[in-house]
Amino acid sequence: MLRKIDWDNQIGHRLRLRDLHVFFTVAQVGSMSKAAARIGVSTPTVSEVIAGLEHGLGVRLFDRGPKGVEPTRYGDALLKRALTVFDELKQSIKDIEYLEDPASGEIRIAAALAIAFTVIPHVFERFTKRYPRVVLHFDEVTSSVATRDLQELRERKYDLILERGKPSETEERAADDLNIETLFDDQLVIVAGSKNKWATRRRKIDLAELVNEPWIMQAPHSWNHSVLSEEFRGRGLAMPRASLVTLSMSVITHFLADGRFITAMPRSVAHFKSLRILPLDLPSRPWPVNVVTLRNRTRSPVVDRFIESAREFTRPMREQRLPAKR
């Protein structure tokens, strides 16, 4: 059984921020010598700091091996909290900078491909006009935000992620360590370019008429594909053969403009890219567009302002009115 640690005598008066920084660096690089080179001190100095931490805590923080070091379960526990400590310190510096200049700062954002292709540019445009001294760092991530992407959010690489999620997954993940706010519910629609023969003013098209058309599909594991497949099966129809399978929105819109192809995509994408939504009788299936943040992380004021800008832009979508294209 682990002995009780006396915080005041063993840790409170002895533990320094530098010690945690050394520990954190060793855990990151997996080597005492590499950590020493990164910090700019000698390897014996790093070893001494780690030994001092282990002595003070009374537990081994790293397992040593010929290939380097790995955190023990005690090391993992300290690492998790140390990450929070350093993140909160960084946030405090940002808060001080914000007090000096309330309209400045940095935000690190990731978004799923279709959101990056449509909603994000408009939100960015609105936000940067209002807060020109805020620097936005942006990455596109997979269409369905993966565990890896959420782990990078947990590791503080991003301040927020914009994703598309299934309603069930959204509710399930929100109960964990994430705040998940739905900006609006999108819908899956079938679309074509303006030159396509189906982009007429017909009041109704039957799904069976589209089975033998050239389709652009997404991968079978995607929600897009599974909903489409379920709809065709439900009507006793064979799933159309894909002429092209891709997640690339730029490729999809290029081939739709050619006039031969049709595809299924979110209604918001069709709207912003001026594509024709075909008049099919499809059931309404909410497809949430969410903003995801860490539940127990203190957000900087500029992050809150960005989220508010996203809410403002997507408000018409929540009210079932798509905003005007610019």
JSON list of C-alpha atoms in Angstrom, two decimals, residues 154-277:
[
{"chain": "A", "resi": 154, "resn": "ARG", "atom": "CA", "xyz": [-7.25, 16.60, -24.66]},
{"chain": "A", "resi": 155, "resn": "GLU", "atom": "CA", "xyz": [-3.53, 17.19, -25.03]},
{"chain": "A", "resi": 156, "resn": "ARG", "atom": "CA", "xyz": [-4.27, 20.90, -25.57]},
{"chain": "A", "resi": 157, "resn": "LYS", "atom": "CA", "xyz": [-3.08, 20.99, -29.18]},
{"chain": "A", "resi": 158, "resn": "TYR", "atom": "CA", "xyz": [-6.45, 22.56, -30.03]},
{"chain": "A", "resi": 159, "resn": "ASP", "atom": "CA", "xyz": [-8.72, 24.93, -28.14]},
{"chain": "A", "resi": 160, "resn": "LEU", "atom": "CA", "xyz": [-11.76, 23.57, -29.96]},
{"chain": "A", "resi": 161, "resn": "ILE", "atom": "CA", "xyz": [-12.83, 21.20, -32.72]},
{"chain": "A", "resi": 162, "resn": "LEU", "atom": "CA", "xyz": [-15.79, 21.58, -35.07]},
{"chain": "A", "resi": 163, "resn": "GLU", "atom": "CA", "xyz": [-17.20, 18.20, -36.02]},
{"chain": "A", "resi": 164, "resn": "ARG", "atom": "CA", "xyz": [-20.14, 16.37, -37.50]},
{"chain": "A", "resi": 165, "resn": "GLY", "atom": "CA", "xyz": [-21.51, 13.71, -35.17]},
{"chain": "A", "resi": 166, "resn": "LYS", "atom": "CA", "xyz": [-24.32, 11.23, -34.95]},
{"chain": "A", "resi": 167, "resn": "PRO", "atom": "CA", "xyz": [-26.92, 12.31, -32.36]},
{"chain": "A", "resi": 168, "resn": "SER", "atom": "CA", "xyz": [-26.31, 9.17, -30.25]},
{"chain": "A", "resi": 169, "resn": "GLU", "atom": "CA", "xyz": [-22.54, 9.66, -30.24]},
{"chain": "A", "resi": 170, "resn": "THR", "atom": "CA", "xyz": [-22.91, 13.34, -29.38]},
{"chain": "A", "resi": 171, "resn": "GLU", "atom": "CA", "xyz": [-24.96, 12.54, -26.28]},
{"chain": "A", "resi": 172, "resn": "GLU", "atom": "CA", "xyz": [-22.66, 9.70, -25.23]},
{"chain": "A", "resi": 173, "resn": "ARG", "atom": "CA", "xyz": [-19.41, 11.67, -25.53]},
{"chain": "A", "resi": 174, "resn": "ALA", "atom": "CA", "xyz": [-20.87, 14.76, -23.86]},
{"chain": "A", "resi": 175, "resn": "ALA", "atom": "CA", "xyz": [-21.16, 12.74, -20.66]},
{"chain": "A", "resi": 176, "resn": "ASP", "atom": "CA", "xyz": [-17.37, 12.22, -20.62]},
{"chain": "A", "resi": 177, "resn": "ASP", "atom": "CA", "xyz": [-14.74, 14.99, -20.29]},
{"chain": "A", "resi": 178, "resn": "LEU", "atom": "CA", "xyz": [-15.97, 16.99, -23.27]},
{"chain": "A", "resi": 179, "resn": "ASN", "atom": "CA", "xyz": [-18.33, 19.91, -23.73]},
{"chain": "A", "resi": 180, "resn": "ILE", "atom": "CA", "xyz": [-20.27, 19.30, -26.97]},
{"chain": "A", "resi": 181, "resn": "GLU", "atom": "CA", "xyz": [-22.50, 22.11, -28.15]},
{"chain": "A", "resi": 182, "resn": "THR", "atom": "CA", "xyz": [-24.62, 21.57, -31.25]},
{"chain": "A", "resi": 183, "resn": "LEU", "atom": "CA", "xyz": [-24.46, 24.63, -33.50]},
{"chain": "A", "resi": 184, "resn": "PHE", "atom": "CA", "xyz": [-27.14, 23.32, -35.88]},
{"chain": "A", "resi": 185, "resn": "ASP", "atom": "CA", "xyz": [-28.65, 20.11, -37.25]},
{"chain": "A", "resi": 186, "resn": "ASP", "atom": "CA", "xyz": [-27.69, 19.51, -40.86]},
{"chain": "A", "resi": 187, "resn": "GLN", "atom": "CA", "xyz": [-29.49, 17.09, -43.21]},
{"chain": "A", "resi": 188, "resn": "LEU", "atom": "CA", "xyz": [-28.26, 14.60, -45.79]},
{"chain": "A", "resi": 189, "resn": "VAL", "atom": "CA", "xyz": [-29.51, 15.51, -49.28]},
{"chain": "A", "resi": 190, "resn": "ILE", "atom": "CA", "xyz": [-28.84, 14.24, -52.81]},
{"chain": "A", "resi": 191, "resn": "VAL", "atom": "CA", "xyz": [-27.41, 16.85, -55.14]},
{"chain": "A", "resi": 192, "resn": "ALA", "atom": "CA", "xyz": [-26.22, 17.52, -58.66]},
{"chain": "A", "resi": 193, "resn": "GLY", "atom": "CA", "xyz": [-24.49, 20.32, -60.53]},
{"chain": "A", "resi": 194, "resn": "SER", "atom": "CA", "xyz": [-26.49, 22.88, -62.47]},
{"chain": "A", "resi": 195, "resn": "LYS", "atom": "CA", "xyz": [-25.65, 21.16, -65.79]},
{"chain": "A", "resi": 196, "resn": "ASN", "atom": "CA", "xyz": [-26.94, 17.77, -64.70]},
{"chain": "A", "resi": 197, "resn": "LYS", "atom": "CA", "xyz": [-30.07, 16.46, -66.43]},
{"chain": "A", "resi": 198, "resn": "TRP", "atom": "CA", "xyz": [-31.68, 15.86, -63.02]},
{"chain": "A", "resi": 199, "resn": "ALA", "atom": "CA", "xyz": [-31.15, 19.49, -61.96]},
{"chain": "A", "resi": 200, "resn": "THR", "atom": "CA", "xyz": [-34.42, 20.43, -63.61]},
{"chain": "A", "resi": 201, "resn": "ARG", "atom": "CA", "xyz": [-37.48, 22.03, -62.15]},
{"chain": "A", "resi": 202, "resn": "ARG", "atom": "CA", "xyz": [-39.24, 18.68, -61.69]},
{"chain": "A", "resi": 203, "resn": "ARG", "atom": "CA", "xyz": [-41.31, 18.75, -58.55]},
{"chain": "A", "resi": 204, "resn": "LYS", "atom": "CA", "xyz": [-40.53, 15.14, -57.63]},
{"chain": "A", "resi": 205, "resn": "ILE", "atom": "CA", "xyz": [-37.85, 12.55, -58.39]},
{"chain": "A", "resi": 206, "resn": "ASP", "atom": "CA", "xyz": [-38.11, 8.93, -57.28]},
{"chain": "A", "resi": 207, "resn": "LEU", "atom": "CA", "xyz": [-35.01, 7.36, -55.74]},
{"chain": "A", "resi": 208, "resn": "ALA", "atom": "CA", "xyz": [-35.32, 4.37, -58.10]},
{"chain": "A", "resi": 209, "resn": "GLU", "atom": "CA", "xyz": [-34.66, 6.67, -61.06]},
{"chain": "A", "resi": 210, "resn": "LEU", "atom": "CA", "xyz": [-31.15, 7.39, -59.75]},
{"chain": "A", "resi": 211, "resn": "VAL", "atom": "CA", "xyz": [-29.89, 3.83, -59.22]},
{"chain": "A", "resi": 212, "resn": "ASN", "atom": "CA", "xyz": [-28.03, 3.60, -62.53]},
{"chain": "A", "resi": 213, "resn": "GLU", "atom": "CA", "xyz": [-26.65, 7.14, -62.54]},
{"chain": "A", "resi": 214, "resn": "PRO", "atom": "CA", "xyz": [-22.90, 7.79, -62.02]},
{"chain": "A", "resi": 215, "resn": "TRP", "atom": "CA", "xyz": [-22.49, 8.40, -58.28]},
{"chain": "A", "resi": 216, "resn": "ILE", "atom": "CA", "xyz": [-19.75, 9.91, -56.18]},
{"chain": "A", "resi": 217, "resn": "MET", "atom": "CA", "xyz": [-19.72, 8.03, -52.88]},
{"chain": "A", "resi": 218, "resn": "GLN", "atom": "CA", "xyz": [-17.96, 8.26, -49.56]},
{"chain": "A", "resi": 219, "resn": "ALA", "atom": "CA", "xyz": [-16.28, 5.27, -47.92]},
{"chain": "A", "resi": 220, "resn": "PRO", "atom": "CA", "xyz": [-18.60, 2.48, -46.67]},
{"chain": "A", "resi": 221, "resn": "HIS", "atom": "CA", "xyz": [-17.72, 3.17, -43.02]},
{"chain": "A", "resi": 222, "resn": "SER", "atom": "CA", "xyz": [-18.95, 6.79, -43.24]},
{"chain": "A", "resi": 223, "resn": "TRP", "atom": "CA", "xyz": [-22.30, 7.91, -41.85]},
{"chain": "A", "resi": 224, "resn": "ASN", "atom": "CA", "xyz": [-23.09, 9.45, -45.24]},
{"chain": "A", "resi": 225, "resn": "HIS", "atom": "CA", "xyz": [-22.74, 6.07, -46.96]},
{"chain": "A", "resi": 226, "resn": "SER", "atom": "CA", "xyz": [-24.57, 4.09, -44.28]},
{"chain": "A", "resi": 227, "resn": "VAL", "atom": "CA", "xyz": [-27.61, 6.40, -44.33]},
{"chain": "A", "resi": 228, "resn": "LEU", "atom": "CA", "xyz": [-27.76, 6.29, -48.14]},
{"chain": "A", "resi": 229, "resn": "SER", "atom": "CA", "xyz": [-27.40, 2.50, -48.13]},
{"chain": "A", "resi": 230, "resn": "GLU", "atom": "CA", "xyz": [-30.17, 2.15, -45.56]},
{"chain": "A", "resi": 231, "resn": "GLU", "atom": "CA", "xyz": [-32.46, 4.34, -47.65]},
{"chain": "A", "resi": 232, "resn": "PHE", "atom": "CA", "xyz": [-31.94, 2.29, -50.83]},
{"chain": "A", "resi": 233, "resn": "ARG", "atom": "CA", "xyz": [-32.39, -1.03, -48.95]},
{"chain": "A", "resi": 234, "resn": "GLY", "atom": "CA", "xyz": [-35.51, 0.27, -47.26]},
{"chain": "A", "resi": 235, "resn": "ARG", "atom": "CA", "xyz": [-37.07, 0.84, -50.68]},
{"chain": "A", "resi": 236, "resn": "GLY", "atom": "CA", "xyz": [-35.99, -2.54, -52.01]},
{"chain": "A", "resi": 237, "resn": "LEU", "atom": "CA", "xyz": [-33.37, -1.02, -54.30]},
{"chain": "A", "resi": 238, "resn": "ALA", "atom": "CA", "xyz": [-29.78, -2.03, -54.96]},
{"chain": "A", "resi": 239, "resn": "MET", "atom": "CA", "xyz": [-27.12, 0.38, -53.75]},
{"chain": "A", "resi": 240, "resn": "PRO", "atom": "CA", "xyz": [-25.80, 2.33, -56.79]},
{"chain": "A", "resi": 241, "resn": "ARG", "atom": "CA", "xyz": [-22.32, 1.48, -58.01]},
{"chain": "A", "resi": 242, "resn": "ALA", "atom": "CA", "xyz": [-19.84, 4.22, -57.21]},
{"chain": "A", "resi": 243, "resn": "SER", "atom": "CA", "xyz": [-17.97, 5.80, -60.10]},
{"chain": "A", "resi": 244, "resn": "LEU", "atom": "CA", "xyz": [-15.76, 7.70, -57.66]},
{"chain": "A", "resi": 245, "resn": "VAL", "atom": "CA", "xyz": [-15.12, 7.25, -53.92]},
{"chain": "A", "resi": 246, "resn": "THR", "atom": "CA", "xyz": [-13.61, 10.24, -52.11]},
{"chain": "A", "resi": 247, "resn": "LEU", "atom": "CA", "xyz": [-13.88, 12.53, -49.09]},
{"chain": "A", "resi": 248, "resn": "SER", "atom": "CA", "xyz": [-12.33, 15.46, -50.95]},
{"chain": "A", "resi": 249, "resn": "MET", "atom": "CA", "xyz": [-14.91, 18.23, -51.23]},
{"chain": "A", "resi": 250, "resn": "SER", "atom": "CA", "xyz": [-12.90, 20.05, -53.88]},
{"chain": "A", "resi": 251, "resn": "VAL", "atom": "CA", "xyz": [-12.82, 16.89, -56.06]},
{"chain": "A", "resi": 252, "resn": "ILE", "atom": "CA", "xyz": [-16.53, 16.24, -55.46]},
{"chain": "A", "resi": 253, "resn": "THR", "atom": "CA", "xyz": [-17.59, 19.76, -56.44]},
{"chain": "A", "resi": 254, "resn": "HIS", "atom": "CA", "xyz": [-15.31, 19.69, -59.49]},
{"chain": "A", "resi": 255, "resn": "PHE", "atom": "CA", "xyz": [-16.97, 16.55, -60.88]},
{"chain": "A", "resi": 256, "resn": "LEU", "atom": "CA", "xyz": [-20.47, 17.72, -59.97]},
{"chain": "A", "resi": 257, "resn": "ALA", "atom": "CA", "xyz": [-19.85, 20.85, -62.04]},
{"chain": "A", "resi": 258, "resn": "ASP", "atom": "CA", "xyz": [-19.06, 18.56, -65.00]},
{"chain": "A", "resi": 259, "resn": "GLY", "atom": "CA", "xyz": [-22.74, 17.66, -65.07]},
{"chain": "A", "resi": 260, "resn": "ARG", "atom": "CA", "xyz": [-22.67, 13.85, -65.12]},
{"chain": "A", "resi": 261, "resn": "PHE", "atom": "CA", "xyz": [-22.45, 12.92, -61.45]},
{"chain": "A", "resi": 262, "resn": "ILE", "atom": "CA", "xyz": [-24.73, 13.01, -58.43]},
{"chain": "A", "resi": 263, "resn": "THR", "atom": "CA", "xyz": [-23.87, 12.52, -54.77]},
{"chain": "A", "resi": 264, "resn": "ALA", "atom": "CA", "xyz": [-25.20, 12.74, -51.22]},
{"chain": "A", "resi": 265, "resn": "MET", "atom": "CA", "xyz": [-23.87, 15.49, -48.96]},
{"chain": "A", "resi": 266, "resn": "PRO", "atom": "CA", "xyz": [-24.90, 17.82, -46.11]},
{"chain": "A", "resi": 267, "resn": "ARG", "atom": "CA", "xyz": [-27.49, 20.44, -47.04]},
{"chain": "A", "resi": 268, "resn": "SER", "atom": "CA", "xyz": [-25.19, 23.24, -45.83]},
{"chain": "A", "resi": 269, "resn": "VAL", "atom": "CA", "xyz": [-22.44, 22.18, -48.27]},
{"chain": "A", "resi": 270, "resn": "ALA", "atom": "CA", "xyz": [-24.90, 22.13, -51.18]},
{"chain": "A", "resi": 271, "resn": "HIS", "atom": "CA", "xyz": [-26.10, 25.60, -50.21]},
{"chain": "A", "resi": 272, "resn": "PHE", "atom": "CA", "xyz": [-22.69, 27.25, -49.92]},
{"chain": "A", "resi": 273, "resn": "LYS", "atom": "CA", "xyz": [-21.42, 25.62, -53.12]},
{"chain": "A", "resi": 274, "resn": "SER", "atom": "CA", "xyz": [-24.55, 26.49, -55.15]},
{"chain": "A", "resi": 275, "resn": "LEU", "atom": "CA", "xyz": [-25.45, 22.88, -55.94]},
{"chain": "A", "resi": 276, "resn": "ARG", "atom": "CA", "xyz": [-28.95, 21.70, -56.85]},
{"chain": "A", "resi": 277, "resn": "ILE", "atom": "CA", "xyz": [-30.74, 19.71, -54.18]}
]
